[in-house]
mmCIF file with all atom_site columns, C-alpha atoms in Angstrom:
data_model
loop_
_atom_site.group_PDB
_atom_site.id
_atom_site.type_symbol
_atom_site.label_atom_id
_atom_site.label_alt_id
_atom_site.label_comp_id
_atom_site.label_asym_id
_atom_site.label_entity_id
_atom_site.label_seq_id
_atom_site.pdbx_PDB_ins_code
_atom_site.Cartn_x
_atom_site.Cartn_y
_atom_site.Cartn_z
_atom_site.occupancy
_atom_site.B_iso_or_equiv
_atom_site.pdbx_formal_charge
_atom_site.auth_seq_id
_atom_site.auth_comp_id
_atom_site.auth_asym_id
_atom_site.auth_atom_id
_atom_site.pdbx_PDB_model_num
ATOM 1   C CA . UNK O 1 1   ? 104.194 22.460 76.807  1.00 62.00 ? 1   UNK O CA 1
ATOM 2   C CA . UNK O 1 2   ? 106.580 25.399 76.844  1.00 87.00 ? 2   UNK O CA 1
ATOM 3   C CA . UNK O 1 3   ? 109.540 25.952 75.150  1.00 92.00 ? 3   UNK O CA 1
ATOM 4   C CA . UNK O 1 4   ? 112.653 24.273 77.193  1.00 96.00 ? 4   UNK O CA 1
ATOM 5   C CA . UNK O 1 5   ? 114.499 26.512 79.436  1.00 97.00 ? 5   UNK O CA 1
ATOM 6   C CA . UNK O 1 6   ? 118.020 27.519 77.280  1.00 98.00 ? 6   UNK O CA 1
ATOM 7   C CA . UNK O 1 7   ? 121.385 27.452 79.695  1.00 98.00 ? 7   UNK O CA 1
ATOM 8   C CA . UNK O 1 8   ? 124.517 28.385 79.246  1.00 98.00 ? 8   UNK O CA 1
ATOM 9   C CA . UNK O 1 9   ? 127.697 26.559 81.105  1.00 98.00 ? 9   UNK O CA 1
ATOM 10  C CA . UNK O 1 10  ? 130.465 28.594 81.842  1.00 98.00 ? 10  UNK O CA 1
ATOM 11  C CA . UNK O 1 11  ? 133.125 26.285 82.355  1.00 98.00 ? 11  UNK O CA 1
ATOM 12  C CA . UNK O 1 12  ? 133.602 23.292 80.613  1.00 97.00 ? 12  UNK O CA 1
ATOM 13  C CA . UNK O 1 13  ? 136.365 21.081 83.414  1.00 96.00 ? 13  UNK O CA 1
ATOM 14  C CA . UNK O 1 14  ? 135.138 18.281 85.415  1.00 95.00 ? 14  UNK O CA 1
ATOM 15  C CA . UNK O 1 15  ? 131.976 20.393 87.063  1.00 95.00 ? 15  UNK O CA 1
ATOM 16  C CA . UNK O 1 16  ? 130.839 21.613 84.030  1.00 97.00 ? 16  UNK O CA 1
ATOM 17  C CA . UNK O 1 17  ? 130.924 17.984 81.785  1.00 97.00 ? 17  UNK O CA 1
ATOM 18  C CA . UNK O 1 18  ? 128.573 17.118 84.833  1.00 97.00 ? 18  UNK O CA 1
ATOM 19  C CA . UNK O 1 19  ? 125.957 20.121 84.883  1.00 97.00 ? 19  UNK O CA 1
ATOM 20  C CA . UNK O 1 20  ? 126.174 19.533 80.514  1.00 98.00 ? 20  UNK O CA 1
ATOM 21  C CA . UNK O 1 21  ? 124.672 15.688 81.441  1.00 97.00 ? 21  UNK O CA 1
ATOM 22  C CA . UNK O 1 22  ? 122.057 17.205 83.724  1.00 96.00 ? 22  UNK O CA 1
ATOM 23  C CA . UNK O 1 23  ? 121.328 19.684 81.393  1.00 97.00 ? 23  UNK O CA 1
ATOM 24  C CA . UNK O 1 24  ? 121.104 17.381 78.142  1.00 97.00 ? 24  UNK O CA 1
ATOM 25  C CA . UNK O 1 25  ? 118.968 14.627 80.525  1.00 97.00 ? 25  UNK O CA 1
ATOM 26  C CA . UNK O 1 26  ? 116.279 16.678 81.051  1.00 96.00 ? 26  UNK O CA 1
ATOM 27  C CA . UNK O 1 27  ? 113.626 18.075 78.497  1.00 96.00 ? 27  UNK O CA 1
ATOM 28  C CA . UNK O 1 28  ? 112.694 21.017 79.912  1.00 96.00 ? 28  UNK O CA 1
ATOM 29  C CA . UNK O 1 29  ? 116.211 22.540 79.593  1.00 97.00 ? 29  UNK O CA 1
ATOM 30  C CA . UNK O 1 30  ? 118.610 23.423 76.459  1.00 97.00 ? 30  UNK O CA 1
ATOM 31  C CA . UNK O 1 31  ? 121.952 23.689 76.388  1.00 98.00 ? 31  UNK O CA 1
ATOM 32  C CA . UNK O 1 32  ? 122.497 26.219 74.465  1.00 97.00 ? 32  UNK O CA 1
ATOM 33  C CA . UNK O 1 33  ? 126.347 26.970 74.243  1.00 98.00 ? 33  UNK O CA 1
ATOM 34  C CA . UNK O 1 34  ? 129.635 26.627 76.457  1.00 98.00 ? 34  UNK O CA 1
ATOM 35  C CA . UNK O 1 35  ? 131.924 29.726 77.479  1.00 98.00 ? 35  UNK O CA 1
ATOM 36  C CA . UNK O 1 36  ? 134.745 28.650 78.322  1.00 98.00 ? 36  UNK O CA 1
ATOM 37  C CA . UNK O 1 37  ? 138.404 29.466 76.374  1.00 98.00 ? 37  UNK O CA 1
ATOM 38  C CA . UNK O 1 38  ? 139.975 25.921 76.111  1.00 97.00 ? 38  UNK O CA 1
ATOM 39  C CA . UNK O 1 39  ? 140.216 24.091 72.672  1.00 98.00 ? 39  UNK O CA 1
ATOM 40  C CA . UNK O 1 40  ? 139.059 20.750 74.422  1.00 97.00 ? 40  UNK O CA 1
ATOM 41  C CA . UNK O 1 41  ? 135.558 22.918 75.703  1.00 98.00 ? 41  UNK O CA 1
ATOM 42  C CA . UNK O 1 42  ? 135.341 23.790 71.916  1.00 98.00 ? 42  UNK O CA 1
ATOM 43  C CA . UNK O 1 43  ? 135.559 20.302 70.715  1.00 98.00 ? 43  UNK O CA 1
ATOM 44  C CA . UNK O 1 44  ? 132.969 19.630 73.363  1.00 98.00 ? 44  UNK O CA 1
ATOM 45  C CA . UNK O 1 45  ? 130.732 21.967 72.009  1.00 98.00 ? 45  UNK O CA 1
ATOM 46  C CA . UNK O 1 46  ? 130.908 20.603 68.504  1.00 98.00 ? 46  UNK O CA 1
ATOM 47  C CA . UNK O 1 47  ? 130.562 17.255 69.488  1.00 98.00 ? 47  UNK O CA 1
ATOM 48  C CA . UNK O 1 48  ? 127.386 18.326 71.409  1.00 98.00 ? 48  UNK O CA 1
ATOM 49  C CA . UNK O 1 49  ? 126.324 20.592 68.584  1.00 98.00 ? 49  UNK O CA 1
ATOM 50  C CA . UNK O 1 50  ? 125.989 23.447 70.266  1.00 98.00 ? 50  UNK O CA 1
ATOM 51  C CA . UNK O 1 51  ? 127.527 26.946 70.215  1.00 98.00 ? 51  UNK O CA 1
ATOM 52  C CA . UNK O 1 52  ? 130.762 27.578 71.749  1.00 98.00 ? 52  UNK O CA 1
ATOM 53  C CA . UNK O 1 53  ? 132.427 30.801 72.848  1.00 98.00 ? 53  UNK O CA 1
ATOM 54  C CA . UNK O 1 54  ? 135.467 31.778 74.623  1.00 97.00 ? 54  UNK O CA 1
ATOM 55  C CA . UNK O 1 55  ? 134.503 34.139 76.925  1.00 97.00 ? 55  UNK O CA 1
ATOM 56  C CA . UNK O 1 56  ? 131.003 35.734 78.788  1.00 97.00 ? 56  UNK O CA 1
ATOM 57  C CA . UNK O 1 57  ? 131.062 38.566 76.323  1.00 96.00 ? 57  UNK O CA 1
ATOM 58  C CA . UNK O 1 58  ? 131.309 36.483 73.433  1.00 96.00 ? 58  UNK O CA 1
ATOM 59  C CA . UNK O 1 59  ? 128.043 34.754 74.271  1.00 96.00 ? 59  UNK O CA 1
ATOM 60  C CA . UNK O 1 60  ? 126.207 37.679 75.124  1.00 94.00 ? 60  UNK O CA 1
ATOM 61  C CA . UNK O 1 61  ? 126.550 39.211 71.786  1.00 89.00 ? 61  UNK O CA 1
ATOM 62  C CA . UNK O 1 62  ? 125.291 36.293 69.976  1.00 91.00 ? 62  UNK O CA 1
ATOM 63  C CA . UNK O 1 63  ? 123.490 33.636 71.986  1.00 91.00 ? 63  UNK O CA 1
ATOM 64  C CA . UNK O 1 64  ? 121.940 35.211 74.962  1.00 95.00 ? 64  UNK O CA 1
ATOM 65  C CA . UNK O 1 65  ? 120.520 32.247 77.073  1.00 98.00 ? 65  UNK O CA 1
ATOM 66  C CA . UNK O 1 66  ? 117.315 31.986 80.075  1.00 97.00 ? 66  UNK O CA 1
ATOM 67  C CA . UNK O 1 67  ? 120.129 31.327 82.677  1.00 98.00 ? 67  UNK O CA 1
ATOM 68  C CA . UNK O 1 68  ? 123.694 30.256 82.891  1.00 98.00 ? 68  UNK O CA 1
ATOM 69  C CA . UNK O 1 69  ? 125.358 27.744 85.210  1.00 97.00 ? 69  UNK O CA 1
ATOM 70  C CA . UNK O 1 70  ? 128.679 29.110 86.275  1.00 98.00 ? 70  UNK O CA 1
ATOM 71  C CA . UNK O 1 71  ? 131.473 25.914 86.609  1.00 97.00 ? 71  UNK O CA 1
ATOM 72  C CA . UNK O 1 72  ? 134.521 28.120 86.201  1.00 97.00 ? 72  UNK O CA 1
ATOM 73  C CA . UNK O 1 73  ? 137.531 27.880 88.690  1.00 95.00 ? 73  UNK O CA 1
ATOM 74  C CA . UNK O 1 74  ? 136.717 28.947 92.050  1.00 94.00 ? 74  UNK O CA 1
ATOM 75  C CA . UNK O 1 75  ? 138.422 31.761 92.131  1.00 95.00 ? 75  UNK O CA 1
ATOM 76  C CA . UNK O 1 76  ? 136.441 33.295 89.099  1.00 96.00 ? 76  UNK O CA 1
ATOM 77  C CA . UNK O 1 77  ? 133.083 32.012 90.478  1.00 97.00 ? 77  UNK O CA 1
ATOM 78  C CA . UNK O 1 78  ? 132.354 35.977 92.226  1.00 97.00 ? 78  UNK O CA 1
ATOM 79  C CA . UNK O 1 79  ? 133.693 37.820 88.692  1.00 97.00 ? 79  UNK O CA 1
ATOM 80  C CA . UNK O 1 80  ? 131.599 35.397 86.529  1.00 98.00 ? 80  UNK O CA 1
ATOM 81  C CA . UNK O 1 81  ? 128.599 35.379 89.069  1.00 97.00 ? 81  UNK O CA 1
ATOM 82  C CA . UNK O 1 82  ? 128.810 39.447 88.605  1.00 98.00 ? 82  UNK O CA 1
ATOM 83  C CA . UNK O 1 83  ? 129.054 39.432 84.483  1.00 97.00 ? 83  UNK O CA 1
ATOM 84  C CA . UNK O 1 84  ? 125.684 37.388 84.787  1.00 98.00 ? 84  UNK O CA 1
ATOM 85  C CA . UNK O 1 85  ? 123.959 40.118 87.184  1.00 98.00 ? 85  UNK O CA 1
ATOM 86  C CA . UNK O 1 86  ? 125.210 42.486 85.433  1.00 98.00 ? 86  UNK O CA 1
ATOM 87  C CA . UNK O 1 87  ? 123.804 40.980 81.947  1.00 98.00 ? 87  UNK O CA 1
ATOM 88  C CA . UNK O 1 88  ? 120.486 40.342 83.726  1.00 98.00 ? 88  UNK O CA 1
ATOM 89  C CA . UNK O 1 89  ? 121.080 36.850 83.080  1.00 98.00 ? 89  UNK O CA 1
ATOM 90  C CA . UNK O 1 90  ? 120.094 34.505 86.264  1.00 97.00 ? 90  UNK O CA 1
ATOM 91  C CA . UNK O 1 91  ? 123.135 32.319 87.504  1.00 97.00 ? 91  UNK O CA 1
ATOM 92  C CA . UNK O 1 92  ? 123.542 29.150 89.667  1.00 96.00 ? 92  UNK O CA 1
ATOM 93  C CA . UNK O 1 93  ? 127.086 29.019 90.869  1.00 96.00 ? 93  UNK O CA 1
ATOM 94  C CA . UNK O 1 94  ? 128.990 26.128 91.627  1.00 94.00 ? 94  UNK O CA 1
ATOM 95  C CA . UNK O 1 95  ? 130.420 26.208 95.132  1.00 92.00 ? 95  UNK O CA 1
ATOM 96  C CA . UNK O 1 96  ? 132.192 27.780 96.610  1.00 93.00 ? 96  UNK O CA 1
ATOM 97  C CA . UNK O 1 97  ? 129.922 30.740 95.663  1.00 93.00 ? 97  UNK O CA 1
ATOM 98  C CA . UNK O 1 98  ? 133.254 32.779 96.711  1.00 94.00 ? 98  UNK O CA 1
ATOM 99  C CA . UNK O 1 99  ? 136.698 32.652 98.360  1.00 93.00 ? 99  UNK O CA 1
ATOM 100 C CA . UNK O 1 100 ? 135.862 34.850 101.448 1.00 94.00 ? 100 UNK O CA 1
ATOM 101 C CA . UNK O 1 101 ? 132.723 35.313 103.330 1.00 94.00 ? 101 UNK O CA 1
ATOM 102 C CA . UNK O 1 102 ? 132.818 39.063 102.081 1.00 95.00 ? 102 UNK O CA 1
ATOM 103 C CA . UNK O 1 103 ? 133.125 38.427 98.433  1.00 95.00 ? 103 UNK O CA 1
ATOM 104 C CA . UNK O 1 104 ? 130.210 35.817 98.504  1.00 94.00 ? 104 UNK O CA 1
ATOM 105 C CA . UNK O 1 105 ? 128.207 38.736 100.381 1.00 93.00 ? 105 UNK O CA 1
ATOM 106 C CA . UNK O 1 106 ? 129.221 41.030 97.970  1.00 95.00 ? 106 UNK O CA 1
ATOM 107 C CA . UNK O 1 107 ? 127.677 38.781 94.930  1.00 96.00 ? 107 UNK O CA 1
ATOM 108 C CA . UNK O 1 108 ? 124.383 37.830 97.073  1.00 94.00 ? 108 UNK O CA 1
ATOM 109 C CA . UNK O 1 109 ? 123.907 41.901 97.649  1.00 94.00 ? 109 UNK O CA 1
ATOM 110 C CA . UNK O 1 110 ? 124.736 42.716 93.812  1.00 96.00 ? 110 UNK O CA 1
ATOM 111 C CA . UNK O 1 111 ? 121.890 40.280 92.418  1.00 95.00 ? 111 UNK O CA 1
ATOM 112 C CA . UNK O 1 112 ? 119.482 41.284 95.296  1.00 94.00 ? 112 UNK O CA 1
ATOM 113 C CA . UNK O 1 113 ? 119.993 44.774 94.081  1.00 96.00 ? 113 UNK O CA 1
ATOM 114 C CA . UNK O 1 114 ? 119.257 44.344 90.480  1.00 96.00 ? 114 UNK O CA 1
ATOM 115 C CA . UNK O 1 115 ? 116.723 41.655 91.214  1.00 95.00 ? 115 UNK O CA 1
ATOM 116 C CA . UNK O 1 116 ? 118.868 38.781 89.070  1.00 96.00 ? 116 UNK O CA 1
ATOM 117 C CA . UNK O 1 117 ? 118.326 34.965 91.087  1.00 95.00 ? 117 UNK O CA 1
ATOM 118 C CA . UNK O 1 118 ? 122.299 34.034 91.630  1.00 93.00 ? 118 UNK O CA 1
ATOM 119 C CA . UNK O 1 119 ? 122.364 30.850 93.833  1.00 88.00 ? 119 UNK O CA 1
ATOM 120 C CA . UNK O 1 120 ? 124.990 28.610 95.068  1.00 77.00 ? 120 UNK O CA 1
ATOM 121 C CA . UNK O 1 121 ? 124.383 25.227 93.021  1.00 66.00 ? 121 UNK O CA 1
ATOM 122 C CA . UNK O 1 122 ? 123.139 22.791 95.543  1.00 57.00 ? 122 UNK O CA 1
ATOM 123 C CA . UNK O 1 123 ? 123.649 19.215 95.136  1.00 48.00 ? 123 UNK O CA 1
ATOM 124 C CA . UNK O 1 124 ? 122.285 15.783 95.748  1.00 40.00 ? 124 UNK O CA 1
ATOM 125 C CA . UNK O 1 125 ? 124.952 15.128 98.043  1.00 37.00 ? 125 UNK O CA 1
ATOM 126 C CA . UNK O 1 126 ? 124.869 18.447 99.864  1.00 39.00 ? 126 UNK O CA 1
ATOM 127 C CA . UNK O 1 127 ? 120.843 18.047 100.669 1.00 39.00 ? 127 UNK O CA 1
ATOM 128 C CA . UNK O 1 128 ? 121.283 14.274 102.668 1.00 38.00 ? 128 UNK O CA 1
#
């Protein structure tokens, strides 16, 4: 068996709490830390026992994971989704992938270009 696939959730609000439980149910994945500024995302962390950080960069320079699950406000979704492609680090982003049609083009084109997978997280729900 290979080692478990080791994700990072960016964004620790009501999205992320549920992509941490998919994450921690399944054992082929790790979670391996949570960026995301907020005291009460730190005290998740520790409670979890994994790292925390409180920003992208932070991470990156100490915990680099396989992939990272982007659960940040929507509005930061597109910024976030680029620090991943721009790390090499594949991302699935929570929808929406952007505000604007052109912004959400702009991230697809970016991770095409540097060949880094970035896809819109697809749900349960949003397959029926």
């Amino acid at each position: 068996m290979s080692a478990p696939v080791r994700l990072s959730v960016m964004g620790a609000g009501l999205i992320g709490k549920r992509h941490i439980e998919h994450i921690l149910a399944r054992p082929e994945a790790m979670l391996s830390s949570i960026v995301d500024p907020m005291p009460a995302a730190r005290e998740l962390a520790v409670s979890l026992k994994v790292d925390w950080y409180p920003s992208f960069q932070d991470m990156l320079s100490d915990n680099r994971p396989d992939g990272v699950v982007v659960a940040t406000p929507n509005q930061m979704h597109v910024a976030n989704g680029m620090d991943c492609i721009a790390a090499r680090i594949p991302a699935l982003v929570e929808k929406p992938i952007a505000d604007n049609v052109s912004a959400a083009q702009a991230l697809v084109e970016a991770a095409e270009r540097a060949g880094v997978p970035c896809s819109p997280a697809i749900t349960a729900a949003t397959t029926r």
